[in-house]
Short mmCIF file of C-alpha atoms and ligand atoms in Angstrom, two decimals:
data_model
loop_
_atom_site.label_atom_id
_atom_site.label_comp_id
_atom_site.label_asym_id
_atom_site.label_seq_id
_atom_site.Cartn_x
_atom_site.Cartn_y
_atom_site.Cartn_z
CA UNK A 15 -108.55 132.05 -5.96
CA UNK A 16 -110.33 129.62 -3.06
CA UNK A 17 -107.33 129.99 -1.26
CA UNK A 18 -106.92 133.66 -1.32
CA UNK A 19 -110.96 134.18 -0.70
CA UNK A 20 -110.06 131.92 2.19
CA UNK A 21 -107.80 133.98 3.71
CA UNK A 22 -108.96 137.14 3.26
CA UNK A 23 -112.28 135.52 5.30
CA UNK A 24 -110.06 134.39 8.16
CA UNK A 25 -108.13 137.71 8.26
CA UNK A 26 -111.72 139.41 8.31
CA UNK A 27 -112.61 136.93 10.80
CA UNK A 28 -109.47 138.05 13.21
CA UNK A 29 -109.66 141.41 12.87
CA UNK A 30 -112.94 141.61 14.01
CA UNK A 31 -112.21 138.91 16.79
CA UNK A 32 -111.56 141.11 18.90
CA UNK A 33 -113.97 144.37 18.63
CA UNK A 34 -116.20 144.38 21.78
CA UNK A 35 -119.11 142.37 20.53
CA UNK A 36 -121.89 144.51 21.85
CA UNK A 37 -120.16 147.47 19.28
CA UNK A 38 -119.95 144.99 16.22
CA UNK A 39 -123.29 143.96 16.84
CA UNK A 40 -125.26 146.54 17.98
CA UNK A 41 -124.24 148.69 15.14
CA UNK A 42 -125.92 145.38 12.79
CA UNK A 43 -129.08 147.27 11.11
CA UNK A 44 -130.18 144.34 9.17
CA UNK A 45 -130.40 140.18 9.66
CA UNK A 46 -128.11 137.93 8.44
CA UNK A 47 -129.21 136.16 4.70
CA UNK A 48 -128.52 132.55 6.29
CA UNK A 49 -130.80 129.89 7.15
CA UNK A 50 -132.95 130.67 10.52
CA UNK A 51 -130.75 129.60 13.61
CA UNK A 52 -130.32 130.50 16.97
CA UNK A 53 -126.66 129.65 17.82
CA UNK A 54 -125.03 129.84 21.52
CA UNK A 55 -126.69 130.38 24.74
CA UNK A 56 -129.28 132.88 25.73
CA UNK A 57 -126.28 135.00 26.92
CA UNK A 58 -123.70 134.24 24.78
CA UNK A 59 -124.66 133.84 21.16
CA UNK A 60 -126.17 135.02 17.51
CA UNK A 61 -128.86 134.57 15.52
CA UNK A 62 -128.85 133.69 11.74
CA UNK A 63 -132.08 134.16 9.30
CA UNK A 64 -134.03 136.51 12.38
CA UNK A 65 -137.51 138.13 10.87
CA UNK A 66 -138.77 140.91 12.53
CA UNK A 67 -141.92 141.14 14.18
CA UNK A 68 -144.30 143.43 12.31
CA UNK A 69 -144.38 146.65 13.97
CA UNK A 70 -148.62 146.43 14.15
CA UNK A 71 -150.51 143.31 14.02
CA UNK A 72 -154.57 142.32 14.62
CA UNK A 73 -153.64 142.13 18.22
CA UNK A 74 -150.27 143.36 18.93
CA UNK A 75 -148.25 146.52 18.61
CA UNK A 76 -144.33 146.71 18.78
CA UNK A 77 -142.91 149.34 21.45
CA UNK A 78 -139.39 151.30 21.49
CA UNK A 79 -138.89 150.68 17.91
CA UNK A 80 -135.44 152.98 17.74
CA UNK A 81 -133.91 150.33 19.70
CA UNK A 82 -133.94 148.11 16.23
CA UNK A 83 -134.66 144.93 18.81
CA UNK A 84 -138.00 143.64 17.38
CA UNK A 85 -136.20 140.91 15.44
CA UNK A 86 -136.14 137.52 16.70
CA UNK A 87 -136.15 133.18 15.65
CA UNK A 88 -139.03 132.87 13.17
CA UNK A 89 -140.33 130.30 16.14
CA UNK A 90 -140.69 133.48 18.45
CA UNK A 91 -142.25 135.59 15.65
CA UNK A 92 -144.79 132.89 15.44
CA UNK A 93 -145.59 132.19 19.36
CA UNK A 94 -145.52 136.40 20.03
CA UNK A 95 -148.08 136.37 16.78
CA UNK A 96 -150.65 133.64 18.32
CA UNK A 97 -150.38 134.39 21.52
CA UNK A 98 -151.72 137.57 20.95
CA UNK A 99 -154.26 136.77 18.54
CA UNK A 100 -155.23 133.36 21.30
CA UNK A 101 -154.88 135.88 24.38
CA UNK A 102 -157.15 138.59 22.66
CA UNK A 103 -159.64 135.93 21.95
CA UNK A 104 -159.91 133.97 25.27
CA UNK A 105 -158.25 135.85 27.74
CA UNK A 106 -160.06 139.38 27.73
CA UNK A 107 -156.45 140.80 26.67
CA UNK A 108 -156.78 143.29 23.90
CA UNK A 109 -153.54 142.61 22.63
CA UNK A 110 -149.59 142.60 23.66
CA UNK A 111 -147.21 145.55 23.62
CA UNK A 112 -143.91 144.07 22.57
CA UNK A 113 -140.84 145.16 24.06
CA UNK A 114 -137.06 144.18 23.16
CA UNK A 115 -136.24 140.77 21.33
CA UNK A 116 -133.26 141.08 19.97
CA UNK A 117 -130.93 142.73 17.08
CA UNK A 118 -131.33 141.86 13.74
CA UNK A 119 -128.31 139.60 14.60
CA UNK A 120 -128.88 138.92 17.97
CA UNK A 121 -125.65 139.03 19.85
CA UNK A 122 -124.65 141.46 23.11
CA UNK A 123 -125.91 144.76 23.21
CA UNK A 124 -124.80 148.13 23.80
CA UNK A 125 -127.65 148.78 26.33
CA UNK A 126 -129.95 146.77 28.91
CA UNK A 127 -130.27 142.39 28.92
CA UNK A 128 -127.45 140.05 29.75
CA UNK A 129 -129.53 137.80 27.31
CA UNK A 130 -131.79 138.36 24.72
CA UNK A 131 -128.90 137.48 22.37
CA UNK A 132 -130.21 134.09 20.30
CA UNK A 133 -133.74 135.68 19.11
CA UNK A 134 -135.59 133.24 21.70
CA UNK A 135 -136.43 135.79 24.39
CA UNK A 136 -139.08 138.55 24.67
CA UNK A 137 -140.30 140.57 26.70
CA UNK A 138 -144.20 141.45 27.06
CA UNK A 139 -145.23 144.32 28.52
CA UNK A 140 -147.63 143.54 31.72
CA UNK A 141 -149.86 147.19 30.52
CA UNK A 142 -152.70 146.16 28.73
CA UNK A 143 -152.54 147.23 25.01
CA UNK A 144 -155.10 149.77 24.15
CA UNK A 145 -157.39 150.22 21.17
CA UNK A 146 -155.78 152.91 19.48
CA UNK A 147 -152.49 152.41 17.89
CA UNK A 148 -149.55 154.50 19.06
CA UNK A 149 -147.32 156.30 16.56
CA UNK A 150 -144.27 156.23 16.26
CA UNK A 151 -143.45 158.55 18.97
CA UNK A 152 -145.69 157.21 21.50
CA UNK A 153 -144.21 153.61 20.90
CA UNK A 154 -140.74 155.66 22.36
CA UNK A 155 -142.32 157.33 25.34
CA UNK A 156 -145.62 155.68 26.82
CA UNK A 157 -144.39 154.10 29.73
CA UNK A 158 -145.10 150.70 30.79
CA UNK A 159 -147.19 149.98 34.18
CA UNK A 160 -145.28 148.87 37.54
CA UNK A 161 -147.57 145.89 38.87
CA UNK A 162 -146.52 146.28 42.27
CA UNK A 163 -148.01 148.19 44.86
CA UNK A 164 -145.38 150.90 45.44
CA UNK A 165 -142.32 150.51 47.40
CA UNK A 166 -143.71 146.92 47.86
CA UNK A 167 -142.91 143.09 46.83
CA UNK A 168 -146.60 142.83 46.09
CA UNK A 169 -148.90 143.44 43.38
CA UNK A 170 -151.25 145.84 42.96
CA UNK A 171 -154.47 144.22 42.86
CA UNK A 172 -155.91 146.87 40.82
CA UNK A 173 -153.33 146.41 38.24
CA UNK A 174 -152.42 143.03 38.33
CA UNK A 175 -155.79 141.10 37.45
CA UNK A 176 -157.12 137.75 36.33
CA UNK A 177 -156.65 139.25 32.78
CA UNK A 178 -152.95 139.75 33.25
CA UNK A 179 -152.82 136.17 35.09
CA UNK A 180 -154.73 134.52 32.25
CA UNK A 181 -152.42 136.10 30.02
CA UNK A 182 -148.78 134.80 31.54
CA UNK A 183 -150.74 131.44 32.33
CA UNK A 184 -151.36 130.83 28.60
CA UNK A 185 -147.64 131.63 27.46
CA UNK A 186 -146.20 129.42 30.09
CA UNK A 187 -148.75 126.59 29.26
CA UNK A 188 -147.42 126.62 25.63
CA UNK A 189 -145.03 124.19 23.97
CA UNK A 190 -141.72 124.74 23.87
CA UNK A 191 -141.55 127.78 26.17
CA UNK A 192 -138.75 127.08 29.01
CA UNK A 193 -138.87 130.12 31.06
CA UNK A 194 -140.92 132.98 31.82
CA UNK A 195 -139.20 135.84 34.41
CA UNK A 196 -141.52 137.45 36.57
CA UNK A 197 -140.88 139.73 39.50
CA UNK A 198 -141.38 137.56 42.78
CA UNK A 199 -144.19 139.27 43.70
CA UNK A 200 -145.60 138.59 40.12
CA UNK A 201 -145.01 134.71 40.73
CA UNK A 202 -146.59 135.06 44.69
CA UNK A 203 -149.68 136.85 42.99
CA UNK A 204 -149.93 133.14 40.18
CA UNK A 205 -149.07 130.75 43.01
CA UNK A 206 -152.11 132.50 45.01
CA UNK A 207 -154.58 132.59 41.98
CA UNK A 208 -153.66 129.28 40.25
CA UNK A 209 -156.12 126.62 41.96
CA UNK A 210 -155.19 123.25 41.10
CA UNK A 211 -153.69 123.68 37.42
CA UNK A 212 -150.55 124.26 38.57
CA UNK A 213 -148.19 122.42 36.21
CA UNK A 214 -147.38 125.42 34.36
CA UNK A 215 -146.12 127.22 37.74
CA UNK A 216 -143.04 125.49 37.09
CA UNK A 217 -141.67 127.18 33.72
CA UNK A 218 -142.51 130.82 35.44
CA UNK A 219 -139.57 131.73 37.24
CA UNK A 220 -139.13 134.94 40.10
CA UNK A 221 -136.12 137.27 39.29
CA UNK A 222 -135.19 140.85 39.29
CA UNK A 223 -136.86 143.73 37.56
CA UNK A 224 -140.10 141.97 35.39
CA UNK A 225 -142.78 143.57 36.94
CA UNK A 226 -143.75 145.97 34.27
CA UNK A 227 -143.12 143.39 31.56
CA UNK A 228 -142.33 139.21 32.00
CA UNK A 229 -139.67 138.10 29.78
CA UNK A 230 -140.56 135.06 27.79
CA UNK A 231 -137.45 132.30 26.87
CA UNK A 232 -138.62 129.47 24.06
CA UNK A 233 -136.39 126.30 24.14
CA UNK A 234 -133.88 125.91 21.30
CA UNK A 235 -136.09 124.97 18.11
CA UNK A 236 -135.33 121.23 16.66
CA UNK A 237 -132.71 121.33 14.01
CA UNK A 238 -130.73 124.30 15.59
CA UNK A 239 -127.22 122.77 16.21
CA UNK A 240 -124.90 124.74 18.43
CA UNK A 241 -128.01 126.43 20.41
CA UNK A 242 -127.86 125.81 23.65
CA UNK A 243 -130.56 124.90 25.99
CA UNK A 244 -130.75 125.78 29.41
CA UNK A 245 -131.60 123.02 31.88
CA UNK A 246 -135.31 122.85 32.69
CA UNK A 247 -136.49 124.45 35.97
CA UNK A 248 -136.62 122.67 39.11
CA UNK A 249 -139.19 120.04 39.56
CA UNK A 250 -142.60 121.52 41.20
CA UNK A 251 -144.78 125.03 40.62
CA UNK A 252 -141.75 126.95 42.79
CA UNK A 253 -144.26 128.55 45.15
CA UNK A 254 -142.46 127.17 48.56
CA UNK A 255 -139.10 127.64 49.48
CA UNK A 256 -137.14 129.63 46.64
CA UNK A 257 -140.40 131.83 46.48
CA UNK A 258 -140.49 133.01 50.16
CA UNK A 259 -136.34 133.16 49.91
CA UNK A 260 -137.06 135.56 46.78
CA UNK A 261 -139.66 137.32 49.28
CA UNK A 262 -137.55 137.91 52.16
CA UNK A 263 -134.88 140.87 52.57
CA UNK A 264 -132.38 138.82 51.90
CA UNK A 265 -132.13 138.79 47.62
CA UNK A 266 -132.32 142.55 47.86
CA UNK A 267 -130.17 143.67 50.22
CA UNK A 268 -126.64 144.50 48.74
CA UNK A 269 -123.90 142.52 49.70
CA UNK A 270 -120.99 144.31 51.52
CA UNK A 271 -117.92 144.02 48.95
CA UNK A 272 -115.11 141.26 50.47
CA UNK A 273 -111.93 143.40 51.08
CA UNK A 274 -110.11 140.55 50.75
CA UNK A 275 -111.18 139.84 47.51
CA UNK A 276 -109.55 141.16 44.46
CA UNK A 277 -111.94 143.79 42.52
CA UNK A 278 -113.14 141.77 39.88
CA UNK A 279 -111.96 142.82 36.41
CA UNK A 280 -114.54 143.12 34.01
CA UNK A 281 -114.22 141.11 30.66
CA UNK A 282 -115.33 142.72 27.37
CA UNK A 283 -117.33 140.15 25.68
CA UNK A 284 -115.36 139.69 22.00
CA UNK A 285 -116.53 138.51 18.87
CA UNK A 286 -114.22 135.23 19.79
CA UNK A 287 -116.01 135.13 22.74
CA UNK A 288 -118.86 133.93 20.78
CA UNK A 289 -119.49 130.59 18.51
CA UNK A 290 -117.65 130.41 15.57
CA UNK A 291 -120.94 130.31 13.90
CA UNK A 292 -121.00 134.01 14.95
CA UNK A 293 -118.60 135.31 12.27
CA UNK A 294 -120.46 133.76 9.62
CA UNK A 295 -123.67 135.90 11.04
CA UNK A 296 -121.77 139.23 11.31
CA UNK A 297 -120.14 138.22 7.38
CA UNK A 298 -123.44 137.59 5.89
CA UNK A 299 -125.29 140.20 3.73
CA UNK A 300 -128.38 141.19 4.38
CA UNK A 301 -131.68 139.37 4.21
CA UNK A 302 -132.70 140.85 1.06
CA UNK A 303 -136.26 142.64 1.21
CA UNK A 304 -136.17 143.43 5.31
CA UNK A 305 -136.00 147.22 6.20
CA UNK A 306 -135.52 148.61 9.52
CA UNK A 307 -138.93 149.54 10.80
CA UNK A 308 -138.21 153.15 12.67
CA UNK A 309 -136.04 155.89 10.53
CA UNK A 310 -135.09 156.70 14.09
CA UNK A 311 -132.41 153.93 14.71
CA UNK A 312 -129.85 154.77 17.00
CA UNK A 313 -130.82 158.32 17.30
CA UNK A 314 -133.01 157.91 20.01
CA UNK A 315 -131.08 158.39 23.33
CA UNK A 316 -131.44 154.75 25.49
CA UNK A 317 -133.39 155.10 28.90
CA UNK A 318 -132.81 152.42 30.91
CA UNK A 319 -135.98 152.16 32.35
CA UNK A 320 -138.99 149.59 32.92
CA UNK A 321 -137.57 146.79 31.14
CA UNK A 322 -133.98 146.14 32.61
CA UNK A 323 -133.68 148.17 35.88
CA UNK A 324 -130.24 147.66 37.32
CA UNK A 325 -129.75 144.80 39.45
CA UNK A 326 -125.87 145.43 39.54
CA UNK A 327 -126.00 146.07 43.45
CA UNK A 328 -127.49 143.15 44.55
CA UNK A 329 -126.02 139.90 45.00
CA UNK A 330 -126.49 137.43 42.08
CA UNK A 331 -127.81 134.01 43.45
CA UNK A 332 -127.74 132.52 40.28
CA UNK A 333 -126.13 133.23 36.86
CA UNK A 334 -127.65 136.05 35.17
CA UNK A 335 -130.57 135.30 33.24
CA UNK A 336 -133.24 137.54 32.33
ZN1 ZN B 18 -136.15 140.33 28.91
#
């Protein structure tokens, strides 16, 4: 009988190997009934145990519910939960609007985020939240603000203000963050307001996209074997050198293609791609008692918008990460 149940695991296991991962689990509705664990990197991995954030809070609302992607690391839940309540009672910030965390299984995903897939990264939207609550169809189609003046590097003073300052500082100043993405024009707009607490310049890092949300990345949680941590961000508050190279034409101009270089061929991330650990997540039965919080799953079509503009024209200088 053990031997048989066995098998008929590992031949589950291998059948499944090789189904794009993004289908197998994007198409996941529920978490996985295992202990709480992120497992893998940012961009290559699962989550066990996820809890979903709740889709209203006393100072936080969740956005674009349809995408199913408000589940995330109970360690997330918690720091998206008190830094709302904290910002809305120091920082003159009514509340946040919570974008995409992850699946109910984390993983790749169908649409948008290289990352996102270990329930440790979040993005806030930079739009203040306001009193009334948005239904469900509102949470779908209110946009999110562009900081940036338009057709600029540079913020908008009139949008970007102390309270949206005091709000990123406060993230990045807590415990076991590790990165916050910003646009570079986000980070130029800190470096210039920061005075001389600086310190927590250096977990907020410039990259593509993130100016009408910043992305916020928690290190792996203690007792989370197999999750893999990213190494900490340079030394220093990164408002010299990398910031003016992020500032300069140079990051967006697209690179002309090498014709001596072989098109690249594009690999289809695979459920053996993954950690093992990741065919025990997509095998698990749900975590009894959690419910999907829009009836509209999957039926609302996917605009690629605000939160994950495509970057796929311009040259990568590092490894994908936001
Ligand atoms: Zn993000």
């Amino acid at each position: 009988m053990v031997a048989a149940g066995l098998m008929s695991g590992a031949a589950t296991g291998s059948a499944s190997a090789q189904t794009s991962a993004k289908q197998l689990f994007g198409a996941q509705k529920l978490p996985a009934n295992l202990q709480s664990r992120a497992i893998g990197s940012y961009a290559k991995g699962c989550q066990a145990g996820a809890v979903a954030l709740p889709v209203d809070g006393p100072a936080w609302q969740a956005m674009r519910l349809s995408r199913n992607r408000n589940w995330g690391q109970p360690v997330l839940i918690d720091f998206l939960e008190k830094l709302a309540v904290d910002a809305r009672a120091h920082d003159g910030w009514n509340g946040l609007l919570v974008g995409d965390i992850a699946q109910p299984r984390g993983g790749p995903m169908i649409t948008g985020h290289a990352s996102h897939q270990i329930g440790l990264d979040a993005d806030i939207w930079l739009r203040p939240m306001p009193e009334q609550r948005f239904d469900m169809k509102e949470r779908e189609t209110v946009s999110a603000i562009s900081m940036l003046k338009n057709g600029t590097r540079s913020v908008d003073p009139n949008k970007f203000t102390s309270a949206q300052f005091r709000l990123i500082k406060r993230a990045a100043s807590t415990p076991g963050v590790a990165r916050i993405f910003v646009h570079p024009g986000i980070k130029k707009a800190l470096c210039d307001m920061a005075g001389n607490d600086r310190a927590w310049l250096q977990q907020v890092r410039p990259w593509y996209g993130h100016y009408y949300h910043f992305h916020v990345r928690l290190a792996c949680p203690p007792g989370n074997p197999g999750c893999k941590d990213q190494a900490p961000p340079p030394a220093g508050d990164g408002c010299g050198k990398e910031l003016a190279w992020w500032l300069s034409d140079e990051p967006w101009t697209p690179k002309k293609p090498d014709p001596n270089k072989p098109p690249v061929k594009k690999h289809v991330m695979t459920l053996a791609d993954l950690p093992d650990a990741c065919q025990a997540v997509i095998a698990a039965g749900p975590t009894p008692g959690a419910s999907v919080a829009s009836a509209a799953v999957g039926s609302a079509p996917y605009v690629p918008i605000e939160d994950d503009a495509p970057v796929a024209a311009l040259p990568k200088p590092r490894p994908l990460v936001n």
